[in-house]
Every structure is written in structure tokens, then in C-alpha cells.
GROMACS .gro file of C-alpha atoms in nm:
model
  395
    1MET     CA    1   8.955   9.838  10.531
    2SER     CA    2   8.781   9.853  10.867
    3ALA     CA    3   8.885   9.956  11.216
    4GLY     CA    4   9.224  10.069  11.090
    5TYR     CA    5   9.337   9.733  10.950
    6ILE     CA    6   9.287   9.514  10.646
    7ASP     CA    7   9.145   9.162  10.669
    8PHE     CA    8   9.348   8.875  10.524
    9ASP     CA    9   9.179   8.532  10.546
   10LEU     CA   10   9.444   8.270  10.472
   11ASP     CA   11   9.177   8.013  10.394
   12LYS     CA   12   9.062   8.218  10.092
   13GLY     CA   13   9.396   8.166   9.919
   14MET     CA   14   9.531   8.377   9.635
   15GLY     CA   15   9.412   8.701   9.480
   16GLN     CA   16   9.249   8.884   9.772
   17ALA     CA   17   9.221   9.264   9.769
   18ALA     CA   18   9.213   9.553  10.016
   19VAL     CA   19   9.262   9.932  10.031
   20LEU     CA   20   9.492  10.157  10.235
   21VAL     CA   21   9.484  10.535  10.210
   22TYR     CA   22   9.846  10.647  10.216
   23ARG     CA   23   9.969  10.978  10.360
   24PRO     CA   24  10.186  11.167  10.110
   25TRP     CA   25  10.545  11.230  10.221
   26SER     CA   26  10.485  11.033  10.539
   27VAL     CA   27  10.496  10.684  10.691
   28ARG     CA   28  10.165  10.503  10.724
   29THR     CA   29  10.112  10.176  10.910
   30LEU     CA   30   9.971   9.889  10.707
   31LYS     CA   31   9.806   9.676  10.975
   32VAL     CA   32   9.703   9.330  10.858
   33LYS     CA   33   9.461   9.112  11.052
   34VAL     CA   34   9.541   8.752  10.957
   35THR     CA   35   9.284   8.480  11.024
   36THR     CA   36   9.237   8.110  10.957
   37GLN     CA   37   8.966   7.862  11.046
   38ALA     CA   38   9.144   7.558  10.907
   39GLY     CA   39   9.492   7.615  11.048
   40GLN     CA   40   9.810   7.672  10.847
   41PRO     CA   41  10.178   7.574  10.866
   42ALA     CA   42  10.438   7.821  10.989
   43LEU     CA   43  10.414   8.109  10.742
   44ARG     CA   44  10.578   8.445  10.683
   45LEU     CA   45  10.435   8.753  10.514
   46HIS     CA   46  10.643   8.940  10.258
   47PRO     CA   47  10.579   9.202   9.988
   48SER     CA   48  10.619   9.059   9.640
   49ARG     CA   49  10.845   9.324   9.483
   50VAL     CA   50  11.206   9.340   9.597
   51ARG     CA   51  11.465   9.502   9.373
   52PRO     CA   52  11.744   9.260   9.277
   53ARG     CA   53  11.992   9.537   9.356
   54ASP     CA   54  11.859   9.570   9.711
   55GLU     CA   55  11.872   9.194   9.759
   56ARG     CA   56  12.229   9.182   9.630
   57ASP     CA   57  12.346   9.474   9.845
   58GLY     CA   58  12.181   9.354  10.166
   59ARG     CA   59  11.899   9.609  10.192
   60ILE     CA   60  11.597   9.447  10.357
   61ARG     CA   61  11.300   9.631  10.214
   62ALA     CA   62  11.041   9.614   9.938
   63GLU     CA   63  10.859   9.850   9.705
   64ALA     CA   64  10.513   9.888   9.560
   65ASP     CA   65  10.435   9.653   9.271
   66ASN     CA   66  10.407   9.930   9.015
   67SER     CA   67  10.564  10.240   9.170
   68ASP     CA   68  10.905  10.352   9.294
   69ASP     CA   69  10.744  10.618   9.514
   70PHE     CA   70  10.702  10.389   9.816
   71ILE     CA   71  10.930  10.189  10.046
   72VAL     CA   72  10.766   9.904  10.237
   73SER     CA   73  10.949   9.784  10.548
   74TRP     CA   74  10.899   9.584  10.867
   75GLY     CA   75  11.088   9.510  11.188
   76GLY     CA   76  11.185   9.246  11.437
   77GLY     CA   77  11.501   9.141  11.253
   78HIS     CA   78  11.300   8.917  11.018
   79GLU     CA   79  11.483   8.937  10.687
   80ALA     CA   80  11.239   8.692  10.526
   81GLY     CA   81  10.933   8.882  10.648
   82PRO     CA   82  10.732   8.877  10.973
   83CYS     CA   83  10.603   8.548  11.112
   84LEU     CA   84  10.226   8.518  11.095
   85LYS     CA   85  10.249   8.354  11.436
   86SER     CA   86  10.558   8.351  11.653
   87VAL     CA   87  10.690   8.256  11.995
   88ASP     CA   88  10.977   8.414  12.186
   89LYS     CA   89  11.270   8.170  12.190
   90LEU     CA   90  11.557   8.188  12.439
   91LYS     CA   91  11.440   8.541  12.523
   92ALA     CA   92  11.646   8.657  12.228
   93PHE     CA   93  11.448   8.614  11.906
   94GLU     CA   94  11.113   8.516  11.758
   95GLU     CA   95  11.044   8.183  11.591
   96CYS     CA   96  10.764   8.113  11.342
   97VAL     CA   97  10.516   7.845  11.450
   98PRO     CA   98  10.210   7.688  11.280
   99LEU     CA   99   9.874   7.859  11.300
  100THR     CA  100   9.605   7.654  11.467
  101SER     CA  101   9.234   7.652  11.394
  102GLU     CA  102   9.070   7.993  11.451
  103ASP     CA  103   9.403   8.169  11.506
  104THR     CA  104   9.415   8.546  11.461
  105SER     CA  105   9.725   8.763  11.444
  106PHE     CA  106   9.814   9.121  11.355
  107ILE     CA  107  10.111   9.203  11.130
  108PHE     CA  108  10.251   9.553  11.076
  109PHE     CA  109  10.429   9.705  10.776
  110ASN     CA  110  10.557  10.061  10.729
  111VAL     CA  111  10.448  10.222  10.402
  112HIS     CA  112  10.680  10.519  10.347
  113HIS     CA  113  10.588  10.751  10.062
  114ILE     CA  114  10.912  10.911   9.942
  115GLY     CA  115  10.804  11.054   9.605
  116PRO     CA  116  10.889  11.230   9.386
  117ASP     CA  117  10.540  11.163   9.247
  118VAL     CA  118  10.214  11.154   9.441
  119PRO     CA  119  10.025  10.884   9.251
  120ASP     CA  120   9.647  10.848   9.267
  121ASP     CA  121   9.705  10.485   9.352
  122ALA     CA  122   9.964  10.208   9.359
  123GLN     CA  123   9.958   9.843   9.459
  124VAL     CA  124  10.146   9.632   9.714
  125THR     CA  125  10.100   9.255   9.700
  126LEU     CA  126  10.168   9.059  10.019
  127LEU     CA  127  10.250   8.689   9.999
  128ALA     CA  128  10.192   8.446  10.286
  129TYR     CA  129  10.447   8.174  10.221
  130ASP     CA  130  10.614   7.871  10.374
  131GLU     CA  131  10.984   7.952  10.413
  132THR     CA  132  11.073   7.581  10.416
  133THR     CA  133  10.899   7.481  10.092
  134GLY     CA  134  10.880   7.820   9.922
  135GLU     CA  135  10.511   7.763   9.850
  136THR     CA  136  10.271   8.058   9.872
  137ALA     CA  137   9.953   7.979  10.066
  138ALA     CA  138   9.766   8.305  10.011
  139SER     CA  139   9.811   8.655   9.871
  140ILE     CA  140   9.646   8.993   9.904
  141THR     CA  141   9.696   9.304   9.690
  142VAL     CA  142   9.660   9.631   9.879
  143ASP     CA  143   9.557   9.933   9.673
  144LEU     CA  144   9.741  10.239   9.807
  145GLN     CA  145   9.512  10.536   9.744
  146LYS     CA  146   9.587  10.907   9.769
  147PRO     CA  147   9.361  11.089  10.020
  148ALA     CA  148   9.042  11.194   9.846
  149ASP     CA  149   9.049  11.547   9.991
  150LEU     CA  150   9.424  11.611   9.989
  151PRO     CA  151   9.460  11.988  10.035
  152GLN     CA  152   9.719  12.215   9.883
  153GLY     CA  153   9.972  12.353  10.130
  154VAL     CA  154  10.030  12.065  10.370
  155ILE     CA  155  10.291  12.153  10.634
  156ARG     CA  156  10.566  11.893  10.667
  157PRO     CA  157  10.929  11.875  10.782
  158SER     CA  158  11.160  11.892  10.480
  159ARG     CA  159  11.535  11.839  10.491
  160GLN     CA  160  11.795  12.067  10.338
  161ASN     CA  161  12.166  12.066  10.429
  162GLY     CA  162  12.113  11.852  10.737
  163VAL     CA  163  11.831  12.066  10.879
  164TRP     CA  164  11.459  11.988  10.870
  165GLN     CA  165  11.236  12.294  10.842
  166LEU     CA  166  10.860  12.313  10.803
  167THR     CA  167  10.736  12.377  10.452
  168PRO     CA  168  10.498  12.672  10.410
  169GLY     CA  169  10.135  12.570  10.429
  170GLN     CA  170   9.801  12.590  10.604
  171TYR     CA  171   9.718  12.225  10.682
  172LEU     CA  172   9.844  11.949  10.910
  173PRO     CA  173   9.737  11.583  10.912
  174LEU     CA  174   9.543  11.477  11.220
  175TYR     CA  175   9.736  11.252  11.458
  176ASP     CA  176   9.752  10.892  11.340
  177SER     CA  177   9.857  10.618  11.583
  178ARG     CA  178  10.137  10.385  11.478
  179TRP     CA  179   9.970  10.069  11.609
  180TRP     CA  180   9.604  10.172  11.582
  181PRO     CA  181   9.595  10.366  11.253
  182SER     CA  182   9.287  10.556  11.142
  183ASP     CA  183   9.069  10.440  10.856
  184GLN     CA  184   9.127  10.763  10.666
  185VAL     CA  185   9.385  11.039  10.634
  186THR     CA  186   9.236  11.370  10.748
  187TYR     CA  187   9.382  11.721  10.743
  188GLU     CA  188   9.307  12.021  10.965
  189ALA     CA  189   9.346  12.388  10.875
  190GLN     CA  190   9.602  12.582  11.082
  191THR     CA  191   9.591  12.950  11.172
  192GLU     CA  192   9.943  12.969  11.316
  193THR     CA  193  10.298  12.909  11.200
  194TYR     CA  194  10.529  12.690  11.407
  195PRO     CA  195  10.900  12.782  11.453
  196LEU     CA  196  11.010  12.417  11.465
  197THR     CA  197  11.340  12.288  11.325
  198ILE     CA  198  11.538  11.965  11.360
  199ARG     CA  199  11.913  11.958  11.307
  200GLU     CA  200  12.198  11.710  11.321
  201GLU     CA  201  12.455  11.781  11.591
  202GLY     CA  202  12.725  11.519  11.641
  203ASP     CA  203  12.549  11.196  11.731
  204LYS     CA  204  12.219  11.373  11.802
  205PHE     CA  205  11.912  11.502  11.630
  206VAL     CA  206  11.822  11.826  11.809
  207VAL     CA  207  11.470  11.971  11.806
  208ASP     CA  208  11.452  12.350  11.839
  209TRP     CA  209  11.159  12.586  11.885
  210HIS     CA  210  11.238  12.948  11.801
  211GLY     CA  211  11.605  12.849  11.828
  212ARG     CA  212  11.562  12.705  12.180
  213THR     CA  213  11.639  12.333  12.222
  214ILE     CA  214  11.335  12.143  12.349
  215ALA     CA  215  11.429  11.781  12.271
  216ALA     CA  216  11.722  11.570  12.157
  217ILE     CA  217  11.747  11.216  12.022
  218THR     CA  218  12.087  11.051  12.069
  219ASP     CA  219  12.212  10.743  11.885
  220TYR     CA  220  12.492  10.594  12.093
  221THR     CA  221  12.557  10.330  11.825
  222LYS     CA  222  12.633  10.613  11.581
  223SER     CA  223  12.484  10.396  11.306
  224VAL     CA  224  12.204  10.644  11.242
  225LEU     CA  225  12.467  10.895  11.127
  226GLN     CA  226  12.521  10.674  10.821
  227THR     CA  227  12.231  10.849  10.652
  228ASP     CA  228  12.288  10.665  10.326
  229LYS     CA  229  12.211  10.340  10.509
  230VAL     CA  230  11.966  10.440  10.782
  231GLY     CA  231  11.636  10.600  10.691
  232VAL     CA  232  11.535  10.905  10.895
  233ALA     CA  233  11.193  11.069  10.867
  234PHE     CA  234  11.006  11.330  11.067
  235GLU     CA  235  10.633  11.401  11.064
  236LEU     CA  236  10.420  11.671  11.226
  237PHE     CA  237  10.056  11.618  11.325
  238ALA     CA  238   9.776  11.822  11.476
  239PHE     CA  239   9.706  11.636  11.802
  240ASP     CA  240   9.440  11.858  11.960
  241GLN     CA  241   9.367  12.229  11.995
  242TRP     CA  242   9.651  12.269  12.246
  243SER     CA  243   9.918  12.035  12.112
  244LEU     CA  244  10.114  11.921  11.810
  245ALA     CA  245  10.272  11.578  11.772
  246LEU     CA  246  10.622  11.542  11.629
  247ARG     CA  247  10.707  11.189  11.516
  248ALA     CA  248  11.063  11.075  11.448
  249TRP     CA  249  11.128  10.756  11.250
  250PHE     CA  250  11.455  10.565  11.220
  251PHE     CA  251  11.481  10.268  10.985
  252TRP     CA  252  11.757  10.008  10.996
  253LEU     CA  253  11.720   9.827  10.663
  254ASP     CA  254  12.081   9.787  10.543
  255LYS     CA  255  12.279   9.490  10.677
  256SER     CA  256  12.607   9.680  10.643
  257VAL     CA  257  12.485   9.962  10.867
  258ASP     CA  258  12.717   9.874  11.155
  259ASP     CA  259  13.036   9.865  10.949
  260GLY     CA  260  13.264  10.101  11.136
  261ALA     CA  261  12.995  10.212  11.381
  262THR     CA  262  13.067  10.237  11.751
  263LEU     CA  263  12.819   9.992  11.899
  264GLY     CA  264  12.955   9.968  12.251
  265MET     CA  265  12.735   9.821  12.520
  266ILE     CA  266  12.414   9.839  12.318
  267GLY     CA  267  12.525   9.577  12.069
  268ARG     CA  268  12.450   9.527  11.701
  269HIS     CA  269  12.114   9.660  11.600
  270GLU     CA  270  11.874   9.406  11.456
  271ILE     CA  271  11.800   9.447  11.086
  272PRO     CA  272  11.541   9.511  10.956
  273ASP     CA  273  11.392   9.729  11.225
  274ALA     CA  274  11.223  10.062  11.283
  275GLU     CA  275  11.214  10.285  11.589
  276ARG     CA  276  10.996  10.587  11.641
  277PHE     CA  277  10.933  10.852  11.903
  278ASP     CA  278  10.620  11.066  11.935
  279ILE     CA  279  10.659  11.395  12.123
  280LEU     CA  280  10.357  11.609  12.209
  281LEU     CA  281  10.445  11.979  12.197
  282ARG     CA  282  10.240  12.267  12.335
  283ARG     CA  283  10.141  12.486  12.043
  284GLN     CA  284  10.195  12.817  12.222
  285ASP     CA  285  10.560  12.765  12.317
  286GLY     CA  286  10.679  12.424  12.194
  287ALA     CA  287  10.714  12.282  12.544
  288PRO     CA  288  10.728  11.899  12.544
  289LEU     CA  289  10.426  11.758  12.728
  290LEU     CA  290  10.435  11.383  12.675
  291ALA     CA  291  10.643  11.140  12.473
  292CYS     CA  292  10.621  10.778  12.372
  293THR     CA  293  10.823  10.501  12.218
  294ASP     CA  294  10.787  10.126  12.171
  295MET     CA  295  10.930   9.852  12.389
  296HIS     CA  296  10.883   9.490  12.288
  297TRP     CA  297  10.543   9.527  12.120
  298ARG     CA  298  10.410   9.781  12.369
  299GLU     CA  299  10.359  10.155  12.328
  300MET     CA  300  10.493  10.337  12.635
  301TRP     CA  301  10.405  10.698  12.717
  302ALA     CA  302  10.564  10.929  12.974
  303VAL     CA  303  10.505  11.284  13.099
  304ALA     CA  304  10.789  11.525  13.025
  305LEU     CA  305  10.939  11.719  13.313
  306PRO     CA  306  10.879  12.095  13.272
  307LYS     CA  307  11.163  12.331  13.187
  308THR     CA  308  11.396  12.050  13.082
  309THR     CA  309  11.513  11.915  12.748
  310LEU     CA  310  11.335  11.592  12.667
  311GLU     CA  311  11.596  11.331  12.575
  312ALA     CA  312  11.555  11.005  12.389
  313THR     CA  313  11.796  10.719  12.315
  314LEU     CA  314  11.819  10.513  11.997
  315GLY     CA  315  11.962  10.177  11.913
  316MET     CA  316  11.855   9.904  12.157
  317GLY     CA  317  11.764   9.563  12.020
  318TRP     CA  318  11.424   9.425  12.114
  319GLU     CA  319  11.562   9.168  12.354
  320THR     CA  320  11.740   9.447  12.545
  321LYS     CA  321  11.422   9.652  12.553
  322LYS     CA  322  11.226   9.355  12.682
  323LYS     CA  323  11.467   9.300  12.970
  324LEU     CA  324  11.488   9.667  13.061
  325LEU     CA  325  11.111   9.699  13.045
  326GLN     CA  326  11.084   9.471  13.347
  327ASP     CA  327  11.318   9.697  13.546
  328THR     CA  328  11.137  10.027  13.488
  329VAL     CA  329  10.829  10.191  13.629
  330PHE     CA  330  10.633  10.013  13.356
  331GLY     CA  331  10.765   9.668  13.446
  332SER     CA  332  10.547   9.373  13.537
  333GLY     CA  333  10.643   9.413  13.901
  334ASP     CA  334  10.435   9.730  13.922
  335HIS     CA  335  10.121   9.616  13.744
  336ALA     CA  336   9.993   9.355  13.505
  337VAL     CA  337  10.021   9.406  13.131
  338PRO     CA  338   9.669   9.456  12.988
  339GLU     CA  339   9.534   9.125  12.864
  340LYS     CA  340   9.282   9.289  12.631
  341PRO     CA  341   9.363   9.541  12.356
  342TYR     CA  342   9.429   9.880  12.512
  343ASN     CA  343   9.528  10.192  12.318
  344PRO     CA  344   9.635  10.474  12.554
  345THR     CA  345   9.598  10.738  12.279
  346GLU     CA  346   9.228  10.663  12.244
  347LYS     CA  347   9.121  10.839  12.565
  348PHE     CA  348   9.380  10.862  12.841
  349VAL     CA  349   9.672  11.033  12.665
  350PRO     CA  350   9.449  11.305  12.509
  351ARG     CA  351   9.305  11.386  12.853
  352LEU     CA  352   9.652  11.394  13.005
  353ALA     CA  353   9.786  11.607  12.719
  354GLN     CA  354   9.505  11.859  12.766
  355ARG     CA  355   9.579  11.881  13.137
  356GLU     CA  356   9.952  11.927  13.082
  357ALA     CA  357   9.896  12.189  12.812
  358THR     CA  358   9.646  12.401  13.002
  359VAL     CA  359   9.769  12.405  13.362
  360THR     CA  360   9.924  12.735  13.467
  361THR     CA  361  10.224  12.575  13.641
  362ARG     CA  362  10.329  12.218  13.580
  363ALA     CA  363  10.454  12.036  13.889
  364LYS     CA  364  10.808  11.905  13.855
  365GLY     CA  365  10.746  11.565  14.012
  366THR     CA  366  11.002  11.289  14.057
  367GLU     CA  367  11.228  11.197  13.768
  368ALA     CA  368  11.182  10.852  13.622
  369HIS     CA  369  11.462  10.649  13.467
  370LEU     CA  370  11.339  10.484  13.150
  371PRO     CA  371  11.576  10.309  12.913
  372MET     CA  372  11.480  10.520  12.609
  373LEU     CA  373  11.316  10.838  12.743
  374HIS     CA  374  11.484  11.074  12.990
  375ASN     CA  375  11.375  11.385  13.181
  376VAL     CA  376  11.030  11.239  13.228
  377ALA     CA  377  10.824  11.219  13.545
  378LYS     CA  378  10.769  10.909  13.754
  379PRO     CA  379  10.391  10.851  13.752
  380ASP     CA  380  10.183  10.709  14.032
  381ALA     CA  381  10.085  10.344  13.999
  382ARG     CA  382   9.743  10.415  13.850
  383THR     CA  383   9.879  10.654  13.588
  384ALA     CA  384  10.164  10.418  13.499
  385GLU     CA  385   9.912  10.143  13.440
  386ARG     CA  386   9.731  10.356  13.182
  387LEU     CA  387  10.040  10.495  13.006
  388GLY     CA  388  10.147  10.156  12.872
  389SER     CA  389   9.949   9.984  12.598
  390SER     CA  390   9.863   9.619  12.570
  391ASP     CA  391  10.074   9.399  12.345
  392VAL     CA  392   9.990   9.557  12.009
  393ARG     CA  393   9.973   9.213  11.848
  394LEU     CA  394   9.642   9.162  12.031
  395GLY     CA  395   9.486   9.413  11.794
   0.00000   0.00000   0.00000
């Protein structure tokens, strides 16, 4: 593994190998760089092990080859697995197309360690196959390895009776980007305890700090309340010396998830799919500083307004996000989308987070109206340009 991704050369065919260090009790991104010099037909990528029961019951997910401790998932509504190369068709869905000579693409899977065991290693085999003929063109087996220096006493949100509380411990994992994951999993010793809880309240997940509400995530489709069908996971990271990062994951992997749900104007959620929110919290008082989510293959950050409850919205399909993206402060009318790979969490967001965490009084600013994040500030044009990533499929 190099640069946070594994290399998968389609021209080398079957039996390739790679390594990913997984993060126990968390969701790690498996980022696959797919290349070809010769060109290939339209192909999809899919993990090899799917339980017959899941296939029969309409659950779109896979597992490790030799372990039940992991769930492997992906998004975009591609039941048969992500396209290795795709084009947007009718502005409503993606269509697989052939790979031409010297094509490169990046494919993303979510590797969710759910336990109960923490194995030293496990394997996930990915198959690049032609959906029309059923023939497999190439395969790669990824060795999932436990962190070499996994400490005792890792702090993590754990759910009991509908409430997530932090487990006792002295270590937090360092922040790990969804789209630009680190090579390794690293932990940092903590000298403080954090009074953070997450609870279910009606159609919301409410984040409290010392009993004071600091953020809320609302699912207007109400599908996420079907917790037997929608996966929910929370993670806590050490972001920098001033801030923590709370990550919320929501997985739509069950095709019956919308049975009886109130979908309203948002429409049926695509399946399979995953949504996540990252919220940077000031360590000293839990105040939200910045937040991000994903909109049609772009990571979008925003600055939280001070002394307000940060609010987020769940449940929009990617085509809705794409349309709304053009109508917000981040839309193409304000500035061009970066043409080269750009990761805002590499430099800009850490500098902004430090500023927001250390200023004596945060200016209120003008409220922005984003489709999925509310009570955030409208940035100036230069800041807006740097808060949105490039298309993550560029690498």
C-alpha cells in the first residue's frame, strides 16, 4: 500500500495481493487505484464473499473471505459493484463504460470492523468482472491487518439502549480522511476525558456535550430509524491539539429499507449507499468549529456559526445532491471545481480549525444555506474555493 491506496493493475490478471491496516471497531476506506495499459471492457469491482442469506434478503454488502468480523460496502446505488470507469447518464445515474489504454480510476470501499473478535488479519478478495459475460478479468486479495501498535484503552463511542457513550480509555486514533486515507492507523495518548454522548430523539441523532446539545443530524426520510436495516456508526478522532473530530456514518444496504418510511420530497434513497458527516469539536467546550459532508464525489467543508446548534440533513440521493450543489455557495457559478486532486484536510482545514479553536471571540458572519449542513457561515469566495475538494475520483 502506498499513498493511502492499493494498486490494482488489471493487465496483471488474477491473484494479485495488497495490504490494508484496518481500524478496530471503526470504518476504514479501502481505496483502490485501478490501472490498465492495454484497455479493458466495461468492468465492475465486487468483493468475492457474499452470504447467500444476504443475497436472498436483498442486503447489498459483502464480508471478508475468512472472517465474519467485517462488513464491506460501497455506494452509488451499484448493486453489482462499482464501475471501474463510469459516465453520468441522464444526470440521474452512472453507467459503466470500457477502459481505454492508460486509463486510471479510483474505487472506494468501506471496511467496517464490527467484531466481536479483533483478528490479527483477514482477507478480502476483489474481483474485476464483466457483468455481461460474467467473466473475471483480474482479482486482488487484500490482507486486512490489525494495527501493529494497537494500544489498550482506545476511546470509542459505544451504543447501549439507544445512547452512544465514550468507552473509558486513554487513546484516540488520529484523524483519517475518508477519501485520502492514511497509510497506517496511529493512536495518540489523551490526558482529558470528553463528556460526549449521542442519543436518538425522534427522527434525529442528537450530539450532547456535558448534557448541552451541540449538533443534530435529522433524517427526513425516517429510514435511518429502521436500525435493523440501516447501519449507523460513530467514530471519534484526535484532529489536532485543539480539536476532536466526530464522524457519523449511515449505511443504506438493505433494499427493503424504505418499506413504510416517509420519503416525502427527498425521494427513495439509492441502495447501496453511505453518507457521513465529520464535525470538528473544540476540546475545551465541545463547540462545533467546522463540518463536512460529501456531495456528488466532492468533500465539502463549512465553518459552523458560533453559539448555535450545528444541524445536518440525511437522505438525499446523489442526483439531488449534484443539482443542489450547483445552487449553493460551492456551486460552479462561484468558482471552478479543482481540475487536479485537492484535499482540503491536508493543509487548509487544519489551519482554519486552529484559527476557529483559538480565537477569543468568533465572528458570527452571514448564514449560508447548504442542502445538507445548516447553521454554517457563508465564506468569502477565496475561502469557499478552498473548502471544497476536487472530484475524489481523480485521486
